[in-house]
JSON list of C-alpha atoms in Angstrom, two decimals:
[
{"chain": "A", "resi": 1, "resn": "MET", "atom": "CA", "xyz": [-19.01, -14.51, -14.96]},
{"chain": "A", "resi": 2, "resn": "LEU", "atom": "CA", "xyz": [-17.72, -14.32, -10.74]},
{"chain": "A", "resi": 3, "resn": "PRO", "atom": "CA", "xyz": [-19.71, -12.45, -8.46]},
{"chain": "A", "resi": 4, "resn": "LYS", "atom": "CA", "xyz": [-17.92, -9.31, -7.47]},
{"chain": "A", "resi": 5, "resn": "GLU", "atom": "CA", "xyz": [-17.75, -7.84, -4.23]},
{"chain": "A", "resi": 6, "resn": "THR", "atom": "CA", "xyz": [-17.07, -3.74, -4.23]},
{"chain": "A", "resi": 7, "resn": "ILE", "atom": "CA", "xyz": [-15.76, -2.02, -0.94]},
{"chain": "A", "resi": 8, "resn": "THR", "atom": "CA", "xyz": [-15.17, 1.95, -1.19]},
{"chain": "A", "resi": 9, "resn": "SER", "atom": "CA", "xyz": [-16.08, 2.84, 2.57]},
{"chain": "A", "resi": 10, "resn": "LYS", "atom": "CA", "xyz": [-14.66, 2.60, 5.95]},
{"chain": "A", "resi": 11, "resn": "ALA", "atom": "CA", "xyz": [-15.55, 0.47, 8.79]},
{"chain": "A", "resi": 12, "resn": "ALA", "atom": "CA", "xyz": [-15.11, 1.60, 12.07]},
{"chain": "A", "resi": 13, "resn": "ILE", "atom": "CA", "xyz": [-14.34, -0.68, 14.89]},
{"chain": "A", "resi": 14, "resn": "ALA", "atom": "CA", "xyz": [-14.19, -0.06, 19.13]},
{"chain": "A", "resi": 15, "resn": "ASP", "atom": "CA", "xyz": [-12.07, 1.52, 20.76]},
{"chain": "A", "resi": 16, "resn": "ILE", "atom": "CA", "xyz": [-9.96, -0.48, 22.52]},
{"chain": "A", "resi": 17, "resn": "SER", "atom": "CA", "xyz": [-7.19, 0.67, 25.26]},
{"chain": "A", "resi": 18, "resn": "ASP", "atom": "CA", "xyz": [-4.30, -0.28, 26.47]},
{"chain": "A", "resi": 19, "resn": "THR", "atom": "CA", "xyz": [-3.12, -1.15, 22.49]},
{"chain": "A", "resi": 20, "resn": "ASP", "atom": "CA", "xyz": [0.52, -0.07, 21.69]},
{"chain": "A", "resi": 21, "resn": "ILE", "atom": "CA", "xyz": [-1.14, 1.82, 19.04]},
{"chain": "A", "resi": 22, "resn": "PRO", "atom": "CA", "xyz": [-2.63, 5.36, 19.86]},
{"chain": "A", "resi": 23, "resn": "GLU", "atom": "CA", "xyz": [-5.97, 4.85, 17.82]},
{"chain": "A", "resi": 24, "resn": "PRO", "atom": "CA", "xyz": [-7.76, 1.76, 16.69]},
{"chain": "A", "resi": 25, "resn": "ILE", "atom": "CA", "xyz": [-7.36, 0.20, 13.35]},
{"chain": "A", "resi": 26, "resn": "THR", "atom": "CA", "xyz": [-9.82, 0.63, 10.61]},
{"chain": "A", "resi": 27, "resn": "VAL", "atom": "CA", "xyz": [-11.33, -2.38, 9.90]},
{"chain": "A", "resi": 28, "resn": "VAL", "atom": "CA", "xyz": [-12.19, -1.72, 6.22]},
{"chain": "A", "resi": 29, "resn": "TYR", "atom": "CA", "xyz": [-13.73, -4.80, 5.11]},
{"chain": "A", "resi": 30, "resn": "ARG", "atom": "CA", "xyz": [-14.49, -8.24, 6.97]},
{"chain": "A", "resi": 31, "resn": "HIS", "atom": "CA", "xyz": [-15.08, -11.77, 5.66]},
{"chain": "A", "resi": 32, "resn": "PRO", "atom": "CA", "xyz": [-14.96, -15.14, 8.21]},
{"chain": "A", "resi": 33, "resn": "ASP", "atom": "CA", "xyz": [-11.79, -15.94, 6.82]},
{"chain": "A", "resi": 34, "resn": "PHE", "atom": "CA", "xyz": [-9.55, -12.83, 6.50]},
{"chain": "A", "resi": 35, "resn": "LEU", "atom": "CA", "xyz": [-9.78, -9.10, 7.75]},
{"chain": "A", "resi": 36, "resn": "VAL", "atom": "CA", "xyz": [-8.75, -5.94, 5.34]},
{"chain": "A", "resi": 37, "resn": "ILE", "atom": "CA", "xyz": [-7.00, -2.95, 7.69]},
{"chain": "A", "resi": 38, "resn": "ASP", "atom": "CA", "xyz": [-6.19, 0.86, 6.46]},
{"chain": "A", "resi": 39, "resn": "LYS", "atom": "CA", "xyz": [-2.48, 0.46, 8.53]},
{"chain": "A", "resi": 40, "resn": "PRO", "atom": "CA", "xyz": [-1.44, 3.99, 9.44]},
{"chain": "A", "resi": 41, "resn": "THR", "atom": "CA", "xyz": [1.56, 5.08, 8.78]},
{"chain": "A", "resi": 42, "resn": "GLY", "atom": "CA", "xyz": [4.75, 5.25, 10.84]},
{"chain": "A", "resi": 43, "resn": "ILE", "atom": "CA", "xyz": [3.51, 1.52, 12.29]},
{"chain": "A", "resi": 44, "resn": "SER", "atom": "CA", "xyz": [5.35, -1.18, 11.54]},
{"chain": "A", "resi": 45, "resn": "VAL", "atom": "CA", "xyz": [3.85, -5.02, 10.78]},
{"chain": "A", "resi": 46, "resn": "HIS", "atom": "CA", "xyz": [6.54, -6.18, 12.81]},
{"chain": "A", "resi": 47, "resn": "LYS", "atom": "CA", "xyz": [7.21, -5.79, 16.41]},
{"chain": "A", "resi": 48, "resn": "ASP", "atom": "CA", "xyz": [9.84, -3.40, 15.79]},
{"chain": "A", "resi": 49, "resn": "HIS", "atom": "CA", "xyz": [9.59, -0.96, 18.83]},
{"chain": "A", "resi": 50, "resn": "GLN", "atom": "CA", "xyz": [6.30, -1.69, 19.49]},
{"chain": "A", "resi": 51, "resn": "LEU", "atom": "CA", "xyz": [5.63, -4.50, 22.01]},
{"chain": "A", "resi": 52, "resn": "SER", "atom": "CA", "xyz": [3.53, -6.82, 19.71]},
{"chain": "A", "resi": 53, "resn": "GLY", "atom": "CA", "xyz": [3.44, -7.18, 15.89]},
{"chain": "A", "resi": 54, "resn": "LEU", "atom": "CA", "xyz": [0.55, -5.36, 14.38]},
{"chain": "A", "resi": 55, "resn": "PRO", "atom": "CA", "xyz": [-1.37, -8.89, 13.44]},
{"chain": "A", "resi": 56, "resn": "ASP", "atom": "CA", "xyz": [-1.75, -9.32, 17.25]},
{"chain": "A", "resi": 57, "resn": "LEU", "atom": "CA", "xyz": [-2.36, -5.41, 18.30]},
{"chain": "A", "resi": 58, "resn": "VAL", "atom": "CA", "xyz": [-5.61, -5.64, 15.55]},
{"chain": "A", "resi": 59, "resn": "ALA", "atom": "CA", "xyz": [-6.46, -9.07, 17.39]},
{"chain": "A", "resi": 60, "resn": "GLN", "atom": "CA", "xyz": [-6.59, -7.27, 20.39]},
{"chain": "A", "resi": 61, "resn": "GLN", "atom": "CA", "xyz": [-8.66, -4.89, 19.38]},
{"chain": "A", "resi": 62, "resn": "THR", "atom": "CA", "xyz": [-11.50, -7.23, 16.90]},
{"chain": "A", "resi": 63, "resn": "GLY", "atom": "CA", "xyz": [-11.34, -10.06, 19.04]},
{"chain": "A", "resi": 64, "resn": "ASP", "atom": "CA", "xyz": [-9.63, -12.30, 16.83]},
{"chain": "A", "resi": 65, "resn": "ALA", "atom": "CA", "xyz": [-8.23, -15.42, 18.62]},
{"chain": "A", "resi": 66, "resn": "LYS", "atom": "CA", "xyz": [-5.17, -15.30, 16.30]},
{"chain": "A", "resi": 67, "resn": "LEU", "atom": "CA", "xyz": [-4.23, -13.09, 12.89]},
{"chain": "A", "resi": 68, "resn": "TRP", "atom": "CA", "xyz": [-1.71, -14.23, 10.45]},
{"chain": "A", "resi": 69, "resn": "LEU", "atom": "CA", "xyz": [0.28, -11.04, 8.55]},
{"chain": "A", "resi": 70, "resn": "VAL", "atom": "CA", "xyz": [0.50, -12.80, 4.80]},
{"chain": "A", "resi": 71, "resn": "HIS", "atom": "CA", "xyz": [1.79, -9.91, 2.91]},
{"chain": "A", "resi": 72, "resn": "ARG", "atom": "CA", "xyz": [3.63, -7.10, 4.33]},
{"chain": "A", "resi": 73, "resn": "LEU", "atom": "CA", "xyz": [3.81, -2.99, 3.83]},
{"chain": "A", "resi": 74, "resn": "ASP", "atom": "CA", "xyz": [6.83, -0.42, 4.58]},
{"chain": "A", "resi": 75, "resn": "LYS", "atom": "CA", "xyz": [6.31, 1.44, 7.91]},
{"chain": "A", "resi": 76, "resn": "ILE", "atom": "CA", "xyz": [5.86, 4.09, 5.98]},
{"chain": "A", "resi": 77, "resn": "THR", "atom": "CA", "xyz": [3.03, 3.17, 3.61]},
{"chain": "A", "resi": 78, "resn": "SER", "atom": "CA", "xyz": [-0.47, 3.61, 5.14]},
{"chain": "A", "resi": 79, "resn": "GLY", "atom": "CA", "xyz": [-2.97, 1.76, 3.39]},
{"chain": "A", "resi": 80, "resn": "LEU", "atom": "CA", "xyz": [-4.63, -1.75, 2.74]},
{"chain": "A", "resi": 81, "resn": "LEU", "atom": "CA", "xyz": [-3.31, -4.79, 4.10]},
{"chain": "A", "resi": 82, "resn": "ILE", "atom": "CA", "xyz": [-4.87, -8.19, 4.56]},
{"chain": "A", "resi": 83, "resn": "LEU", "atom": "CA", "xyz": [-4.30, -10.46, 7.30]},
{"chain": "A", "resi": 84, "resn": "ALA", "atom": "CA", "xyz": [-5.98, -14.11, 7.79]},
{"chain": "A", "resi": 85, "resn": "CYS", "atom": "CA", "xyz": [-8.09, -14.91, 10.37]},
{"chain": "A", "resi": 86, "resn": "ASN", "atom": "CA", "xyz": [-6.76, -18.97, 10.11]},
{"chain": "A", "resi": 87, "resn": "SER", "atom": "CA", "xyz": [-4.00, -21.00, 8.75]},
{"chain": "A", "resi": 88, "resn": "ASP", "atom": "CA", "xyz": [-5.84, -22.17, 5.79]},
{"chain": "A", "resi": 89, "resn": "ALA", "atom": "CA", "xyz": [-6.85, -18.64, 4.52]},
{"chain": "A", "resi": 90, "resn": "ALA", "atom": "CA", "xyz": [-2.95, -18.02, 5.17]},
{"chain": "A", "resi": 91, "resn": "ALA", "atom": "CA", "xyz": [-2.00, -20.34, 3.06]},
{"chain": "A", "resi": 92, "resn": "GLU", "atom": "CA", "xyz": [-4.51, -19.56, 0.52]},
{"chain": "A", "resi": 93, "resn": "PHE", "atom": "CA", "xyz": [-3.11, -15.75, 0.55]},
{"chain": "A", "resi": 94, "resn": "SER", "atom": "CA", "xyz": [0.19, -16.93, 0.30]},
{"chain": "A", "resi": 95, "resn": "ARG", "atom": "CA", "xyz": [-0.21, -18.79, -2.85]},
{"chain": "A", "resi": 96, "resn": "LEU", "atom": "CA", "xyz": [-2.16, -15.77, -4.68]},
{"chain": "A", "resi": 97, "resn": "PHE", "atom": "CA", "xyz": [0.46, -13.38, -3.76]},
{"chain": "A", "resi": 98, "resn": "GLN", "atom": "CA", "xyz": [3.06, -15.59, -4.40]},
{"chain": "A", "resi": 99, "resn": "THR", "atom": "CA", "xyz": [1.47, -15.90, -8.15]},
{"chain": "A", "resi": 100, "resn": "HIS", "atom": "CA", "xyz": [0.44, -12.43, -8.46]},
{"chain": "A", "resi": 101, "resn": "LYS", "atom": "CA", "xyz": [-3.04, -13.22, -8.68]},
{"chain": "A", "resi": 102, "resn": "ILE", "atom": "CA", "xyz": [-3.95, -10.41, -5.93]},
{"chain": "A", "resi": 103, "resn": "GLU", "atom": "CA", "xyz": [-3.91, -6.62, -8.16]},
{"chain": "A", "resi": 104, "resn": "LYS", "atom": "CA", "xyz": [-2.33, -3.96, -6.04]},
{"chain": "A", "resi": 105, "resn": "HIS", "atom": "CA", "xyz": [-2.26, -0.13, -6.51]},
{"chain": "A", "resi": 106, "resn": "TYR", "atom": "CA", "xyz": [-0.05, 2.17, -4.94]},
{"chain": "A", "resi": 107, "resn": "ILE", "atom": "CA", "xyz": [-0.77, 6.04, -5.01]},
{"chain": "A", "resi": 108, "resn": "ALA", "atom": "CA", "xyz": [2.09, 8.28, -4.65]},
{"chain": "A", "resi": 109, "resn": "LEU", "atom": "CA", "xyz": [2.92, 12.10, -4.60]},
{"chain": "A", "resi": 110, "resn": "SER", "atom": "CA", "xyz": [6.06, 13.61, -5.63]},
{"chain": "A", "resi": 111, "resn": "SER", "atom": "CA", "xyz": [7.48, 17.05, -6.31]},
{"chain": "A", "resi": 112, "resn": "GLY", "atom": "CA", "xyz": [9.65, 16.09, -8.72]},
{"chain": "A", "resi": 113, "resn": "LYS", "atom": "CA", "xyz": [9.67, 15.62, -12.81]},
{"chain": "A", "resi": 114, "resn": "PRO", "atom": "CA", "xyz": [9.40, 12.75, -14.33]},
{"chain": "A", "resi": 115, "resn": "LYS", "atom": "CA", "xyz": [11.92, 11.62, -16.83]},
{"chain": "A", "resi": 116, "resn": "LYS", "atom": "CA", "xyz": [8.37, 10.15, -18.64]},
{"chain": "A", "resi": 117, "resn": "LYS", "atom": "CA", "xyz": [4.81, 10.73, -17.63]},
{"chain": "A", "resi": 118, "resn": "GLN", "atom": "CA", "xyz": [3.56, 7.25, -17.57]},
{"chain": "A", "resi": 119, "resn": "GLY", "atom": "CA", "xyz": [4.97, 3.95, -18.62]},
{"chain": "A", "resi": 120, "resn": "MET", "atom": "CA", "xyz": [7.34, 0.83, -16.78]},
{"chain": "A", "resi": 121, "resn": "VAL", "atom": "CA", "xyz": [9.85, 0.54, -14.74]},
{"chain": "A", "resi": 122, "resn": "ALA", "atom": "CA", "xyz": [11.74, -2.45, -14.67]},
{"chain": "A", "resi": 123, "resn": "GLY", "atom": "CA", "xyz": [15.09, -3.87, -13.41]},
{"chain": "A", "resi": 124, "resn": "ASP", "atom": "CA", "xyz": [17.33, -6.02, -10.95]},
{"chain": "A", "resi": 125, "resn": "MET", "atom": "CA", "xyz": [17.63, -4.31, -7.66]},
{"chain": "A", "resi": 126, "resn": "ALA", "atom": "CA", "xyz": [20.36, -4.93, -5.58]},
{"chain": "A", "resi": 127, "resn": "LYS", "atom": "CA", "xyz": [21.30, -3.70, -1.80]},
{"chain": "A", "resi": 128, "resn": "THR", "atom": "CA", "xyz": [23.66, -0.76, -1.39]},
{"chain": "A", "resi": 129, "resn": "ARG", "atom": "CA", "xyz": [26.26, -0.24, 1.59]},
{"chain": "A", "resi": 130, "resn": "ASN", "atom": "CA", "xyz": [23.66, 1.81, 3.63]},
{"chain": "A", "resi": 131, "resn": "GLY", "atom": "CA", "xyz": [20.96, -0.49, 3.71]},
{"chain": "A", "resi": 132, "resn": "SER", "atom": "CA", "xyz": [19.12, 0.91, 0.84]},
{"chain": "A", "resi": 133, "resn": "TRP", "atom": "CA", "xyz": [18.00, -0.30, -2.61]},
{"chain": "A", "resi": 134, "resn": "LYS", "atom": "CA", "xyz": [18.93, 0.43, -6.57]},
{"chain": "A", "resi": 135, "resn": "LEU", "atom": "CA", "xyz": [17.78, -0.26, -9.55]},
{"chain": "A", "resi": 136, "resn": "CYS", "atom": "CA", "xyz": [19.89, -2.39, -11.86]},
{"chain": "A", "resi": 137, "resn": "ARG", "atom": "CA", "xyz": [19.88, -2.19, -15.80]},
{"chain": "A", "resi": 138, "resn": "SER", "atom": "CA", "xyz": [20.11, -5.98, -15.79]},
{"chain": "A", "resi": 139, "resn": "GLN", "atom": "CA", "xyz": [17.00, -8.21, -15.88]},
{"chain": "A", "resi": 140, "resn": "THR", "atom": "CA", "xyz": [17.65, -11.21, -14.61]},
{"chain": "A", "resi": 141, "resn": "ASN", "atom": "CA", "xyz": [14.74, -11.35, -11.90]},
{"chain": "A", "resi": 142, "resn": "PRO", "atom": "CA", "xyz": [13.17, -7.85, -12.51]},
{"chain": "A", "resi": 143, "resn": "ALA", "atom": "CA", "xyz": [11.10, -5.56, -10.22]},
{"chain": "A", "resi": 144, "resn": "VAL", "atom": "CA", "xyz": [8.32, -4.26, -12.66]},
{"chain": "A", "resi": 145, "resn": "THR", "atom": "CA", "xyz": [6.53, -1.06, -12.04]},
{"chain": "A", "resi": 146, "resn": "ARG", "atom": "CA", "xyz": [3.43, 0.27, -14.14]},
{"chain": "A", "resi": 147, "resn": "PHE", "atom": "CA", "xyz": [2.77, 3.77, -13.84]},
{"chain": "A", "resi": 148, "resn": "HIS", "atom": "CA", "xyz": [0.90, 6.72, -14.86]},
{"chain": "A", "resi": 149, "resn": "SER", "atom": "CA", "xyz": [0.78, 10.07, -13.43]},
{"chain": "A", "resi": 150, "resn": "VAL", "atom": "CA", "xyz": [-1.44, 13.56, -13.02]},
{"chain": "A", "resi": 151, "resn": "LEU", "atom": "CA", "xyz": [-0.04, 16.93, -12.27]},
{"chain": "A", "resi": 152, "resn": "CYS", "atom": "CA", "xyz": [-2.46, 18.18, -9.48]},
{"chain": "A", "resi": 153, "resn": "GLU", "atom": "CA", "xyz": [-0.72, 21.67, -9.16]},
{"chain": "A", "resi": 154, "resn": "PRO", "atom": "CA", "xyz": [2.53, 23.46, -9.35]},
{"chain": "A", "resi": 155, "resn": "GLY", "atom": "CA", "xyz": [5.02, 21.26, -8.33]},
{"chain": "A", "resi": 156, "resn": "LEU", "atom": "CA", "xyz": [2.58, 18.67, -7.14]},
{"chain": "A", "resi": 157, "resn": "ARG", "atom": "CA", "xyz": [2.04, 15.56, -9.27]},
{"chain": "A", "resi": 158, "resn": "LEU", "atom": "CA", "xyz": [-0.05, 12.31, -8.57]},
{"chain": "A", "resi": 159, "resn": "PHE", "atom": "CA", "xyz": [1.58, 8.93, -9.02]},
{"chain": "A", "resi": 160, "resn": "HIS", "atom": "CA", "xyz": [-0.54, 5.51, -9.36]},
{"chain": "A", "resi": 161, "resn": "LEU", "atom": "CA", "xyz": [1.66, 2.35, -9.21]},
{"chain": "A", "resi": 162, "resn": "MET", "atom": "CA", "xyz": [0.88, -1.02, -9.96]},
{"chain": "A", "resi": 163, "resn": "PRO", "atom": "CA", "xyz": [3.52, -3.34, -9.30]},
{"chain": "A", "resi": 164, "resn": "LYS", "atom": "CA", "xyz": [3.83, -6.81, -10.83]},
{"chain": "A", "resi": 165, "resn": "SER", "atom": "CA", "xyz": [6.48, -7.97, -8.37]},
{"chain": "A", "resi": 166, "resn": "GLY", "atom": "CA", "xyz": [6.64, -7.77, -4.96]},
{"chain": "A", "resi": 167, "resn": "LYS", "atom": "CA", "xyz": [10.40, -6.30, -3.93]},
{"chain": "A", "resi": 168, "resn": "THR", "atom": "CA", "xyz": [11.58, -4.52, -0.89]},
{"chain": "A", "resi": 169, "resn": "HIS", "atom": "CA", "xyz": [11.21, -0.84, -1.47]},
{"chain": "A", "resi": 170, "resn": "GLN", "atom": "CA", "xyz": [10.37, -1.73, -4.94]},
{"chain": "A", "resi": 171, "resn": "LEU", "atom": "CA", "xyz": [7.92, 1.45, -5.25]},
{"chain": "A", "resi": 172, "resn": "ARG", "atom": "CA", "xyz": [10.33, 3.52, -3.79]},
{"chain": "A", "resi": 173, "resn": "VAL", "atom": "CA", "xyz": [13.10, 2.72, -6.13]},
{"chain": "A", "resi": 174, "resn": "ALA", "atom": "CA", "xyz": [10.94, 3.12, -9.40]},
{"chain": "A", "resi": 175, "resn": "MET", "atom": "CA", "xyz": [10.00, 6.69, -8.06]},
{"chain": "A", "resi": 176, "resn": "LYS", "atom": "CA", "xyz": [13.54, 7.94, -7.47]},
{"chain": "A", "resi": 177, "resn": "SER", "atom": "CA", "xyz": [14.50, 6.04, -10.84]},
{"chain": "A", "resi": 178, "resn": "LEU", "atom": "CA", "xyz": [12.03, 8.55, -12.79]},
{"chain": "A", "resi": 179, "resn": "GLY", "atom": "CA", "xyz": [13.45, 11.59, -10.91]},
{"chain": "A", "resi": 180, "resn": "SER", "atom": "CA", "xyz": [10.87, 12.17, -8.76]},
{"chain": "A", "resi": 181, "resn": "PRO", "atom": "CA", "xyz": [11.01, 10.60, -5.76]},
{"chain": "A", "resi": 182, "resn": "ILE", "atom": "CA", "xyz": [8.34, 10.26, -3.30]},
{"chain": "A", "resi": 183, "resn": "LEU", "atom": "CA", "xyz": [7.43, 13.04, -1.22]},
{"chain": "A", "resi": 184, "resn": "GLY", "atom": "CA", "xyz": [8.69, 12.89, 2.08]},
{"chain": "A", "resi": 185, "resn": "ASP", "atom": "CA", "xyz": [10.76, 10.49, 1.73]},
{"chain": "A", "resi": 186, "resn": "GLN", "atom": "CA", "xyz": [14.16, 11.30, 2.91]},
{"chain": "A", "resi": 187, "resn": "ARG", "atom": "CA", "xyz": [16.42, 7.59, 2.62]},
{"chain": "A", "resi": 188, "resn": "TYR", "atom": "CA", "xyz": [15.39, 7.95, -1.60]},
{"chain": "A", "resi": 189, "resn": "GLY", "atom": "CA", "xyz": [15.93, 11.22, -2.22]},
{"chain": "A", "resi": 190, "resn": "ASP", "atom": "CA", "xyz": [13.35, 13.93, -0.96]},
{"chain": "A", "resi": 191, "resn": "LYS", "atom": "CA", "xyz": [15.10, 15.73, 1.25]},
{"chain": "A", "resi": 192, "resn": "THR", "atom": "CA", "xyz": [11.82, 17.66, 2.67]},
{"chain": "A", "resi": 193, "resn": "ALA", "atom": "CA", "xyz": [10.86, 16.70, 6.55]},
{"chain": "A", "resi": 194, "resn": "LEU", "atom": "CA", "xyz": [6.89, 16.76, 6.17]},
{"chain": "A", "resi": 195, "resn": "ASP", "atom": "CA", "xyz": [4.10, 15.07, 8.16]},
{"chain": "A", "resi": 196, "resn": "ARG", "atom": "CA", "xyz": [4.78, 11.93, 6.47]},
{"chain": "A", "resi": 197, "resn": "THR", "atom": "CA", "xyz": [5.77, 9.82, 3.63]},
{"chain": "A", "resi": 198, "resn": "TYR", "atom": "CA", "xyz": [3.60, 9.96, 0.85]},
{"chain": "A", "resi": 199, "resn": "LEU", "atom": "CA", "xyz": [2.80, 6.42, -0.41]},
{"chain": "A", "resi": 200, "resn": "HIS", "atom": "CA", "xyz": [-0.41, 4.50, 0.44]},
{"chain": "A", "resi": 201, "resn": "ALA", "atom": "CA", "xyz": [-1.66, 0.93, -0.65]},
{"chain": "A", "resi": 202, "resn": "TYR", "atom": "CA", "xyz": [-5.03, 2.26, -2.18]},
{"chain": "A", "resi": 203, "resn": "ALA", "atom": "CA", "xyz": [-6.80, -1.05, -4.36]},
{"chain": "A", "resi": 204, "resn": "LEU", "atom": "CA", "xyz": [-6.61, -4.34, -3.92]},
{"chain": "A", "resi": 205, "resn": "LYS", "atom": "CA", "xyz": [-8.41, -6.86, -6.87]},
{"chain": "A", "resi": 206, "resn": "PHE", "atom": "CA", "xyz": [-8.28, -10.49, -6.25]},
{"chain": "A", "resi": 207, "resn": "ASP", "atom": "CA", "xyz": [-10.65, -13.33, -6.63]},
{"chain": "A", "resi": 208, "resn": "TYR", "atom": "CA", "xyz": [-11.58, -15.49, -3.61]},
{"chain": "A", "resi": 209, "resn": "ARG", "atom": "CA", "xyz": [-13.40, -18.81, -3.35]},
{"chain": "A", "resi": 210, "resn": "GLY", "atom": "CA", "xyz": [-16.02, -17.95, -6.17]},
{"chain": "A", "resi": 211, "resn": "LYS", "atom": "CA", "xyz": [-15.89, -13.91, -5.77]},
{"chain": "A", "resi": 212, "resn": "LYS", "atom": "CA", "xyz": [-14.42, -11.29, -7.25]},
{"chain": "A", "resi": 213, "resn": "ILE", "atom": "CA", "xyz": [-13.74, -8.36, -4.72]},
{"chain": "A", "resi": 214, "resn": "VAL", "atom": "CA", "xyz": [-12.62, -4.98, -5.18]},
{"chain": "A", "resi": 215, "resn": "ILE", "atom": "CA", "xyz": [-11.33, -2.99, -2.00]},
{"chain": "A", "resi": 216, "resn": "THR", "atom": "CA", "xyz": [-10.42, 0.79, -2.21]},
{"chain": "A", "resi": 217, "resn": "GLN", "atom": "CA", "xyz": [-9.25, 2.86, 0.57]},
{"chain": "A", "resi": 218, "resn": "LEU", "atom": "CA", "xyz": [-8.51, 6.73, 0.05]},
{"chain": "A", "resi": 219, "resn": "PRO", "atom": "CA", "xyz": [-5.87, 8.15, 2.74]},
{"chain": "A", "resi": 220, "resn": "SER", "atom": "CA", "xyz": [-6.94, 9.28, 5.67]},
{"chain": "A", "resi": 221, "resn": "SER", "atom": "CA", "xyz": [-3.70, 11.25, 6.58]},
{"chain": "A", "resi": 222, "resn": "GLY", "atom": "CA", "xyz": [-1.07, 13.86, 4.89]},
{"chain": "A", "resi": 223, "resn": "GLU", "atom": "CA", "xyz": [-1.95, 17.24, 4.42]},
{"chain": "A", "resi": 224, "resn": "TYR", "atom": "CA", "xyz": [-0.74, 16.90, 0.91]},
{"chain": "A", "resi": 225, "resn": "PHE", "atom": "CA", "xyz": [-3.05, 14.16, 0.41]},
{"chain": "A", "resi": 226, "resn": "LEU", "atom": "CA", "xyz": [-5.93, 16.19, 1.28]},
{"chain": "A", "resi": 227, "resn": "ARG", "atom": "CA", "xyz": [-5.11, 19.22, -0.54]},
{"chain": "A", "resi": 228, "resn": "PRO", "atom": "CA", "xyz": [-9.20, 20.06, -3.04]},
{"chain": "A", "resi": 229, "resn": "GLU", "atom": "CA", "xyz": [-7.58, 18.98, -6.33]},
{"chain": "A", "resi": 230, "resn": "VAL", "atom": "CA", "xyz": [-5.72, 15.67, -4.85]},
{"chain": "A", "resi": 231, "resn": "GLN", "atom": "CA", "xyz": [-9.02, 14.57, -3.74]},
{"chain": "A", "resi": 232, "resn": "ARG", "atom": "CA", "xyz": [-10.64, 15.47, -6.98]},
{"chain": "A", "resi": 233, "resn": "GLN", "atom": "CA", "xyz": [-7.72, 13.57, -9.27]},
{"chain": "A", "resi": 234, "resn": "LEU", "atom": "CA", "xyz": [-8.28, 10.89, -6.37]},
{"chain": "A", "resi": 235, "resn": "ALA", "atom": "CA", "xyz": [-12.03, 10.39, -6.68]},
{"chain": "A", "resi": 236, "resn": "ARG", "atom": "CA", "xyz": [-11.45, 9.54, -10.86]},
{"chain": "A", "resi": 237, "resn": "LEU", "atom": "CA", "xyz": [-9.21, 7.33, -10.07]},
{"chain": "A", "resi": 238, "resn": "THR", "atom": "CA", "xyz": [-11.85, 5.36, -7.68]},
{"chain": "A", "resi": 239, "resn": "ILE", "atom": "CA", "xyz": [-13.83, 5.40, -10.45]},
{"chain": "A", "resi": 240, "resn": "ASP", "atom": "CA", "xyz": [-11.54, 3.65, -12.52]},
{"chain": "A", "resi": 241, "resn": "CYS", "atom": "CA", "xyz": [-11.01, 1.21, -10.27]},
{"chain": "A", "resi": 242, "resn": "ILE", "atom": "CA", "xyz": [-14.14, 0.52, -9.39]},
{"chain": "A", "resi": 243, "resn": "THR", "atom": "CA", "xyz": [-15.50, -0.54, -13.07]},
{"chain": "A", "resi": 244, "resn": "ASP", "atom": "CA", "xyz": [-12.29, -1.61, -14.45]}
]
């Protein structure tokens, strides 16, 4: 059995001024070869309208000479993002992601009643004329997402999403296909204007050079994420992820 390291708390970093991000990014876990950050919602991993890409901005804050982006989160998605500290680690993480050796867990909120409360969403994805994506019935190279959900309060359901593939907008499209678009995701069917889109990259599990690593991070922003019953359900989910 591999030695196991579990990280469930935040690790603050120094306040560095003159970056494109108004507040410092939280570093949740630090390893000589990589670090894991809690990406805020509304921040692109690429340059976008920022002067620098996210790896460069984090490197300014941490003092690293260079950081490598090894996977991506949508701009609207908050949560755990791995940045490699050297090219060898970047290559290793690229291999781990390509071979699906990194287990990813997301949480989302929806006000819609799903067609089913748990199970799997699978199908090919095709781009639409407006640049969004849709789920198809074909299964040539399907996007696969396992999920389960729990009702937190009337009109508010928490989803635990476990993607088995890594397609663009996969989780947002899966939620729309269930009839439960993600709260605040106006692009994929939720018409409510809110403080954020309620999708968060919550946990990562992987083996790295002989050590099993489990990292969880609760969302730190969003009025609905911070509601008492949602927090209670998230606490239960944390225990399940750690002990699994």
